[in-house]
Coordinates of C-alpha atoms in Angstrom, one line a residue:
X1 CA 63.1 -45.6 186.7
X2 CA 62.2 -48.6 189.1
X3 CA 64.4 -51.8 189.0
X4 CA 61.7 -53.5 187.3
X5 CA 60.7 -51.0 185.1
X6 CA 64.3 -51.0 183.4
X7 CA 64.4 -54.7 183.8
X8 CA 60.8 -55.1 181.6
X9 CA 62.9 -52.5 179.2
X10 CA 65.8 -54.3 179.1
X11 CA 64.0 -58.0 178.4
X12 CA 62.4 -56.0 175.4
X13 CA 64.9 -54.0 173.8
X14 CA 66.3 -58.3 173.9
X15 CA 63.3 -59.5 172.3
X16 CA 63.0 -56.3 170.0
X17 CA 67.0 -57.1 168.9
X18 CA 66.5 -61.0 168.4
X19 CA 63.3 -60.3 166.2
X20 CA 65.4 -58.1 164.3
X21 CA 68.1 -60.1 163.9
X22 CA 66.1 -63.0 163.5
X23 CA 64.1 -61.0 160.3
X24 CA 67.7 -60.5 158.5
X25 CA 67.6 -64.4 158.0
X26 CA 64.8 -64.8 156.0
X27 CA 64.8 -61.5 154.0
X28 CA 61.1 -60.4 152.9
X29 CA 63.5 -59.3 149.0
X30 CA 62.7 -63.0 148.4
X31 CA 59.1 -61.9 147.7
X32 CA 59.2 -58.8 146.9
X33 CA 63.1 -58.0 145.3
X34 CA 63.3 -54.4 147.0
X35 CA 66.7 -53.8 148.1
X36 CA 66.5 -53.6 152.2
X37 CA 63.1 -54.2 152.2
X38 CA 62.2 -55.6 156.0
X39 CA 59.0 -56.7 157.9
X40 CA 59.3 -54.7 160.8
X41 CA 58.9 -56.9 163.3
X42 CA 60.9 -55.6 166.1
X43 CA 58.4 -52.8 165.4
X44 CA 56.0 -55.2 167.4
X45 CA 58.0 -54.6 170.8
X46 CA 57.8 -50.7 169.8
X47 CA 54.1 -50.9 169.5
X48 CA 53.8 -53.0 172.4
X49 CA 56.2 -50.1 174.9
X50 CA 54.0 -47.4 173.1
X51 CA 50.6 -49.1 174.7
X52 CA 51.5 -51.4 177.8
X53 CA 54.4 -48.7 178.9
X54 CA 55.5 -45.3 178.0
X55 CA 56.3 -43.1 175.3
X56 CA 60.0 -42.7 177.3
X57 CA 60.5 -46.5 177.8
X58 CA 59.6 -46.8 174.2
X59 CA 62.3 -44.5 172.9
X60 CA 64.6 -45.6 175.2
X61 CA 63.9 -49.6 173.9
X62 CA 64.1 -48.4 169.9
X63 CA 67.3 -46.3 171.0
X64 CA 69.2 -49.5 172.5
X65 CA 68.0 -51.4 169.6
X66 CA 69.2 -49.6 166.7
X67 CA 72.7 -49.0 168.7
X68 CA 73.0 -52.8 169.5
X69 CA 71.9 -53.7 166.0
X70 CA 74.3 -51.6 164.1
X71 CA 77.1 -52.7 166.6
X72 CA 76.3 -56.6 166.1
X73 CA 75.7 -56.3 162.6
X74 CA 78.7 -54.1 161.8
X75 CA 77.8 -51.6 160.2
X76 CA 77.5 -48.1 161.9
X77 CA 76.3 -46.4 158.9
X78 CA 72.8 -48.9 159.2
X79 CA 72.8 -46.7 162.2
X80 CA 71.9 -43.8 160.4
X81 CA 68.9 -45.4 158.9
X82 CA 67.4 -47.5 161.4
X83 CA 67.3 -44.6 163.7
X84 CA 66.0 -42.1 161.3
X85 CA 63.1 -44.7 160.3
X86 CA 62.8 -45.8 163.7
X87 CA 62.6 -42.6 165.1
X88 CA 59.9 -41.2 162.8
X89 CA 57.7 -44.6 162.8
X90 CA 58.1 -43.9 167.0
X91 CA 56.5 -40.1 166.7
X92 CA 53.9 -40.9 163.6
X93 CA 52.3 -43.9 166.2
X94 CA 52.6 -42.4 169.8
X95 CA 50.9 -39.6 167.7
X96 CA 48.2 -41.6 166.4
X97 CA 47.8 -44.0 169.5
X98 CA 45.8 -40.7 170.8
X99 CA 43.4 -40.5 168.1
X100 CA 40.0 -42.3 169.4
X101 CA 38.9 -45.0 166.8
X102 CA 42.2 -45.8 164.9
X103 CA 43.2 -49.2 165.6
X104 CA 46.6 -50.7 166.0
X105 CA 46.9 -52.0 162.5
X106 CA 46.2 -48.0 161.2
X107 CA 49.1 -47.1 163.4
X108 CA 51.2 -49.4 162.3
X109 CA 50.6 -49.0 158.7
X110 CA 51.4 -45.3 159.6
X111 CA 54.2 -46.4 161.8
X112 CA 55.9 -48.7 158.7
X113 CA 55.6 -45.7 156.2
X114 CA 56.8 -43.1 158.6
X115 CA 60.1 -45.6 159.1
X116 CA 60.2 -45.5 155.1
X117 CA 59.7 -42.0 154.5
X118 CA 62.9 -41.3 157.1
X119 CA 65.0 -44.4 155.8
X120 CA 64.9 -42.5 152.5
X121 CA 65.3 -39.1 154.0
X122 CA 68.5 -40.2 155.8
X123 CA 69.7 -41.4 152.8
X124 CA 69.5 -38.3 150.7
X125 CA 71.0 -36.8 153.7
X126 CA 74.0 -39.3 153.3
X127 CA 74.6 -39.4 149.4
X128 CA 73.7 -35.4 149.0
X129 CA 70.9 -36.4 146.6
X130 CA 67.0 -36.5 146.1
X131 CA 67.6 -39.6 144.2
X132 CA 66.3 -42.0 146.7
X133 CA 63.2 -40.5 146.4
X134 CA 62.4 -42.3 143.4
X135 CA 62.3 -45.1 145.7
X136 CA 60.0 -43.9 148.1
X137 CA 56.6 -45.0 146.1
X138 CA 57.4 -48.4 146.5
X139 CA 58.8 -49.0 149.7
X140 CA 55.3 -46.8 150.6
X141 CA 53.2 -49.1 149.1
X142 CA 55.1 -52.3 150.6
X143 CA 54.4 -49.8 154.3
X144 CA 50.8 -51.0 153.6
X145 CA 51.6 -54.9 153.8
X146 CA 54.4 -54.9 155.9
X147 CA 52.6 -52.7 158.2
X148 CA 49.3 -54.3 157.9
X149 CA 51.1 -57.8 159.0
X150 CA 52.7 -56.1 161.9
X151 CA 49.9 -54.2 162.9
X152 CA 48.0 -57.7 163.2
X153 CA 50.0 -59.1 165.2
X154 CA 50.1 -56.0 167.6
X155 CA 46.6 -56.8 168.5
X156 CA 47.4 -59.9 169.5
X157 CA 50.0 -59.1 171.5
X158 CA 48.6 -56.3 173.4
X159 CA 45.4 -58.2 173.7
X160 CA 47.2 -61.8 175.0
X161 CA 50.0 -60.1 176.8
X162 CA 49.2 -57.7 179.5
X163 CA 51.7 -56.2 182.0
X164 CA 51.6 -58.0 185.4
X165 CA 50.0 -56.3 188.6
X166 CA 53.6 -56.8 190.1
X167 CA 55.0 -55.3 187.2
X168 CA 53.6 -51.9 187.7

């Protein structure tokens, strides 16, 4: 990887960290009183490395940013979650990034219910139960806001902030 490739990584997986941090501040559970419930929006930098770089500079952004996250919040069991959610919100959209005719806010709806579906699988994982799965049906229909805010804002971005020729 080129100097300024892992420096345009680096400056993201920042940006992706901050926005993170920066959404534990002014919890969404205010609106909507689900326990752990979160915008997504360092999901914007993931969307952003899935369609202005590659599918490897993604991961390795969302890998660096659920390590760093868990280590500045804490709490390395997070880790378990964030990563699990992250990880299948990362496959579900570089998967549907392919598909001709779905638009950024689709995958990203996809993308938020995919983290969901995996928070909630890591969690049965961890307690030894299916009894998270009861709340899987609401945190899926809070994927469709969440994701749809995200989603429109990934347009924008993409659209207003294009890679630099010199950024190759």
């Amino acid at each position: 990887m080129s100097l300024s490739r892992l420096t345009r990584c680096a400056v993201l997986t920042a940006l992706a960290l901050a926005l993170s941090v920066a959404e534990g501040l002014a919890p969404v559970t205010v609106l909507i009183p689900l326990p752990g419930l979160k915008l997504g929006l360092a999901n914007l930098v993931t969307v952003y490395a899935l369609c202005r770089l590659s599918g490897r500079e993604a991961l390795l952004i969302l890998l660096c940013r659920c390590f760093l996250g868990s280590l500045l919040g804490g709490n390395l069991m997070a880790l378990a979650f964030s990563l699990t959610g992250g990880l299948f919100s990362l496959a579900v959209m570089a998967l549907l990034l392919r598909c001709p005719g779905l638009s950024l806010y689709g995958v990203s709806v996809a993308g938020a219910a995919a983290h969901n579906t995996g928070q909630i699988l890591a969690a049965m994982a961890v307690l030894g139960s299916r009894a998270p799965l009861v709340y899987l049906a609401p945190l899926l229909l809070c994927s469709v806001i969440t994701g749809g805010v995200t989603g429109a804002a990934s347009i924008l971005l993409v659209r207003r902030v294009p890679l630099s020729r010199a950024a190759g």
